[in-house]
Short mmCIF file of C-alpha atoms in Angstrom, two decimals:
data_model
loop_
_atom_site.label_atom_id
_atom_site.label_comp_id
_atom_site.label_asym_id
_atom_site.label_seq_id
_atom_site.Cartn_x
_atom_site.Cartn_y
_atom_site.Cartn_z
CA UNK V 295 8.45 -0.93 -12.38
CA UNK V 296 8.67 0.37 -8.84
CA UNK V 297 8.77 4.17 -8.40
CA UNK V 298 11.87 5.51 -6.66
CA UNK V 299 11.54 7.55 -3.50
CA UNK V 300 14.13 9.94 -2.11
CA UNK V 301 15.50 10.38 0.42
CA UNK V 302 15.41 6.92 2.00
CA UNK V 303 15.35 8.45 5.47
CA UNK V 304 15.14 11.88 7.04
CA UNK V 305 15.47 13.08 10.63
CA UNK V 306 13.87 16.32 11.76
CA UNK V 307 13.30 18.39 14.87
CA UNK V 308 9.76 19.49 15.61
CA UNK V 309 8.84 22.51 13.54
CA UNK V 310 11.22 21.75 10.67
CA UNK V 311 10.14 21.10 7.09
CA UNK V 312 10.77 18.12 4.82
CA UNK V 313 10.24 17.14 1.20
CA UNK V 314 9.87 13.55 -0.03
CA UNK V 315 10.13 12.83 -3.72
CA UNK V 316 8.69 10.04 -5.86
CA UNK V 317 9.87 9.42 -9.43
CA UNK V 318 8.64 7.00 -12.05
CA UNK V 319 9.97 5.90 -15.43
CA UNK V 320 6.42 5.42 -16.72
CA UNK V 321 3.73 7.90 -17.74
CA UNK V 322 1.60 8.35 -14.64
CA UNK V 323 -2.16 8.50 -14.31
CA UNK V 324 -2.13 9.17 -10.59
CA UNK V 325 0.05 9.32 -7.49
CA UNK V 326 -1.08 8.30 -4.01
CA UNK V 327 0.63 9.06 -0.71
CA UNK V 328 0.30 6.86 2.40
CA UNK V 329 1.84 6.98 5.86
CA UNK V 330 2.58 3.89 7.92
CA UNK V 331 3.51 3.89 11.59
CA UNK V 332 5.56 1.04 12.99
CA UNK V 333 3.52 -2.14 13.33
CA UNK V 334 0.40 -0.58 11.81
CA UNK V 335 -1.38 -0.52 8.47
CA UNK V 336 -0.66 2.15 5.84
CA UNK V 337 -3.07 5.08 6.04
CA UNK V 338 -4.16 7.09 3.02
CA UNK V 339 -3.07 10.75 2.88
CA UNK V 340 -3.99 12.02 -0.59
CA UNK V 341 -4.31 11.30 -4.30
CA UNK V 342 -3.05 13.49 -7.13
CA UNK V 343 -4.33 13.02 -10.65
CA UNK V 344 -2.93 14.08 -14.01
CA UNK V 345 -3.05 17.85 -14.38
CA UNK V 346 -0.37 19.00 -11.94
CA UNK V 347 -2.90 19.73 -9.20
CA UNK V 348 -1.43 20.44 -5.81
CA UNK V 349 -3.35 19.15 -2.81
CA UNK V 350 -3.16 19.93 0.86
CA UNK V 351 -4.08 18.15 4.06
CA UNK V 352 -3.46 20.19 7.21
CA UNK V 353 0.28 21.03 6.98
CA UNK V 354 0.99 18.24 4.50
CA UNK V 355 0.68 19.00 0.81
CA UNK V 356 1.79 17.42 -2.44
CA UNK V 357 2.40 18.26 -6.06
CA UNK V 358 2.39 16.19 -9.23
CA UNK V 359 4.49 17.06 -12.27
CA UNK V 360 3.18 14.74 -14.96
CA UNK V 361 5.74 15.88 -17.53
CA UNK V 362 8.56 14.75 -15.28
CA UNK V 363 6.58 11.78 -13.85
CA UNK V 364 7.36 13.04 -10.37
CA UNK V 365 5.48 13.85 -7.22
CA UNK V 366 6.68 15.60 -4.09
CA UNK V 367 5.21 15.46 -0.59
CA UNK V 368 5.75 18.58 1.54
CA UNK V 369 5.60 18.40 5.33
CA UNK V 370 5.75 21.81 6.97
CA UNK V 371 6.23 22.65 10.64
CA UNK V 372 6.59 18.95 11.41
CA UNK V 373 5.01 17.43 14.50
CA UNK V 374 5.98 14.31 16.45
CA UNK V 375 2.90 12.61 14.99
CA UNK V 376 4.36 12.92 11.49
CA UNK V 377 6.94 10.21 12.24
CA UNK V 378 6.52 7.06 10.19
CA UNK V 379 7.27 5.62 6.78
CA UNK V 380 5.83 7.42 3.77
CA UNK V 381 4.99 5.52 0.62
CA UNK V 382 4.04 6.79 -2.79
CA UNK V 383 1.85 4.57 -4.96
CA UNK V 384 1.66 5.16 -8.69
CA UNK V 385 -1.09 4.29 -11.11
CA UNK V 386 -0.51 4.07 -14.84
CA UNK V 387 -3.01 4.27 -17.68
CA UNK V 388 -2.71 0.64 -18.76
CA UNK V 389 -3.06 -0.91 -15.31
CA UNK V 390 -6.66 -0.45 -14.31
CA UNK V 391 -7.10 -0.58 -10.57
CA UNK V 392 -3.49 -1.29 -9.65
CA UNK V 393 -0.90 0.73 -7.82
CA UNK V 394 2.85 0.18 -7.64
CA UNK V 395 4.41 1.36 -4.39
CA UNK V 396 7.81 2.89 -3.80
CA UNK V 397 10.21 1.46 -1.24
CA UNK V 398 9.29 4.05 1.38
CA UNK V 399 10.91 7.02 3.16
CA UNK V 400 11.41 6.79 6.91
CA UNK V 401 10.67 10.11 8.62
CA UNK V 402 11.67 10.61 12.25
CA UNK V 403 10.69 13.75 14.12
CA UNK V 404 12.44 14.48 17.42
CA UNK V 405 11.32 16.93 20.13
CA UNK X 59 -16.97 0.68 11.74
CA UNK X 60 -14.64 -2.27 11.03
CA UNK X 61 -13.34 -1.40 7.53
CA UNK X 62 -10.98 -4.19 6.39
CA UNK X 63 -10.57 -7.15 8.75
CA UNK X 64 -7.78 -9.71 8.41
CA UNK X 65 -7.39 -13.01 10.22
CA UNK X 66 -5.22 -14.31 11.74
CA UNK X 67 -3.00 -11.47 13.01
CA UNK X 68 -0.02 -13.76 13.61
CA UNK X 69 0.88 -17.23 12.36
CA UNK X 70 3.90 -19.50 12.49
CA UNK X 71 4.12 -22.34 9.97
CA UNK X 72 6.56 -25.06 9.14
CA UNK X 73 7.97 -25.36 5.62
CA UNK X 74 5.54 -27.27 3.41
CA UNK X 75 2.43 -26.53 5.47
CA UNK X 76 -0.53 -24.80 3.89
CA UNK X 77 -2.78 -22.07 5.19
CA UNK X 78 -5.35 -19.51 4.13
CA UNK X 79 -5.32 -15.85 5.09
CA UNK X 80 -8.77 -14.35 5.34
CA UNK X 81 -9.86 -10.82 4.49
CA UNK X 82 -13.27 -9.18 4.66
CA UNK X 83 -14.40 -5.60 4.05
CA UNK X 84 -17.66 -3.92 5.02
CA UNK X 85 -17.42 -0.81 2.81
CA UNK X 86 -19.16 -2.33 -0.23
CA UNK X 87 -15.98 -1.92 -2.26
CA UNK X 88 -15.61 -3.61 -5.62
CA UNK X 89 -11.82 -4.00 -5.68
CA UNK X 90 -9.68 -5.96 -3.23
CA UNK X 91 -5.93 -6.55 -3.04
CA UNK X 92 -3.31 -8.69 -1.36
CA UNK X 93 0.17 -7.23 -0.72
CA UNK X 94 3.25 -8.49 1.01
CA UNK X 95 5.62 -6.15 2.81
CA UNK X 96 9.27 -7.01 3.37
CA UNK X 97 11.89 -4.69 4.92
CA UNK X 98 13.12 -2.11 2.43
CA UNK X 99 10.83 -3.41 -0.34
CA UNK X 100 7.68 -1.42 0.20
CA UNK X 101 4.34 -3.05 -0.62
CA UNK X 102 4.32 -5.55 -3.45
CA UNK X 103 1.08 -6.66 -5.06
CA UNK X 104 0.46 -10.41 -5.01
CA UNK X 105 -3.04 -10.65 -6.49
CA UNK X 106 -5.99 -8.36 -6.90
CA UNK X 107 -9.67 -8.62 -7.71
CA UNK X 108 -11.28 -5.76 -9.62
CA UNK X 109 -14.76 -7.11 -8.97
CA UNK X 110 -16.58 -10.13 -7.63
CA UNK X 111 -15.74 -13.15 -9.74
CA UNK X 112 -12.49 -11.81 -11.19
CA UNK X 113 -8.91 -12.13 -10.03
CA UNK X 114 -5.61 -11.19 -11.62
CA UNK X 115 -1.92 -11.61 -10.87
CA UNK X 116 0.15 -8.83 -9.47
CA UNK X 117 3.89 -8.41 -9.24
CA UNK X 118 4.74 -11.46 -7.07
CA UNK X 119 2.05 -14.17 -7.51
CA UNK X 120 4.22 -17.30 -7.46
CA UNK X 121 3.41 -19.65 -4.58
CA UNK X 122 0.02 -18.09 -3.88
CA UNK X 123 -3.59 -18.58 -4.90
CA UNK X 124 -6.61 -16.40 -4.22
CA UNK X 125 -10.37 -16.72 -4.07
CA UNK X 126 -12.88 -13.88 -4.28
CA UNK X 127 -15.59 -15.65 -2.38
CA UNK X 128 -18.13 -12.82 -2.67
CA UNK X 129 -18.05 -9.05 -2.76
CA UNK X 130 -16.94 -8.84 0.88
CA UNK X 131 -14.31 -11.57 1.12
CA UNK X 132 -10.97 -12.19 -0.59
CA UNK X 133 -8.71 -14.99 0.68
CA UNK X 134 -5.05 -15.76 0.03
CA UNK X 135 -3.78 -19.33 0.15
CA UNK X 136 -0.26 -20.65 0.52
CA UNK X 137 -0.33 -24.24 -0.71
CA UNK X 138 3.18 -25.25 0.39
CA UNK X 139 4.78 -22.57 2.55
CA UNK X 140 8.44 -21.67 2.04
CA UNK X 141 10.74 -19.58 4.27
CA UNK X 142 10.88 -16.93 1.49
CA UNK X 143 7.20 -16.29 2.14
CA UNK X 144 7.91 -15.03 5.64
CA UNK X 145 6.47 -11.52 5.50
CA UNK X 146 3.72 -9.20 6.63
CA UNK X 147 0.63 -9.58 4.45
CA UNK X 148 -1.83 -6.75 3.96
CA UNK X 149 -5.25 -6.90 2.43
CA UNK X 150 -6.75 -3.70 1.01
CA UNK X 151 -9.92 -2.59 -0.70
CA UNK X 152 -11.03 0.34 -2.82
CA UNK X 153 -14.09 1.56 -4.59
CA UNK X 154 -13.63 0.47 -8.23
CA UNK X 155 -10.47 1.82 -9.87
CA UNK X 156 -7.91 2.44 -7.13
CA UNK X 157 -5.81 4.59 -9.41
CA UNK X 158 -8.15 7.43 -8.41
CA UNK X 159 -9.67 6.05 -5.20
CA UNK X 160 -7.99 5.55 -1.82
CA UNK X 161 -7.03 2.06 -0.76
CA UNK X 162 -8.08 1.03 2.74
CA UNK X 163 -5.78 -1.45 4.45
CA UNK X 164 -6.36 -4.11 7.07
CA UNK X 165 -4.05 -4.42 10.10
CA UNK X 166 -1.96 -7.14 8.49
CA UNK X 167 -1.02 -10.76 9.13
CA UNK X 168 2.50 -11.42 10.37
CA UNK X 169 3.54 -14.77 8.97
CA UNK X 170 6.71 -16.65 9.88
CA UNK X 171 7.72 -19.84 8.10
CA UNK X 172 10.34 -22.00 9.74
#
């Protein structure tokens, strides 16, 4: 079953912060985050594994709450280059090698 | 450093025609995937191959077939194209179990079926 992302879209000014959430109804083994710019391929941002580990990548970080089957992506001090569609991909224990992607969150950063 | 290469980049077909989408990776990855992307639907898995010689159905396999030709190449075939198969198709690869490894995507094939 597809994970649910919220919000569906968010509009920011440069320097503002945003949070994108990803929720699943299944017990999660891992959560991936990808960013896709218009007309391009998705690009990997980070993976979070069971254990609630928080990861960071420049000013983009994420957390994984395995008890709630949720992950959140945090974008701080947003830049114009952050604009794009963000997808979470979830892996479950019984589906070796497969991810199920959410429907995406469109992030637009204005000057 | 090519990564994942897909051909063709664009294609227009008539209903009922057949075609094969090609994908090759040069990262020595074991696992390869085919997704379709439709507006508002995210990426949906069509087929995947965990290793050379194996393939398995994903979420939306109907109307498609795949071949894992060797470790590098994974092709997707539409035997009788239908307008509902108009979409952007992405091939991806990962090292073994992509639950804990990044997936690397090709640039996509934009397919229109009239």
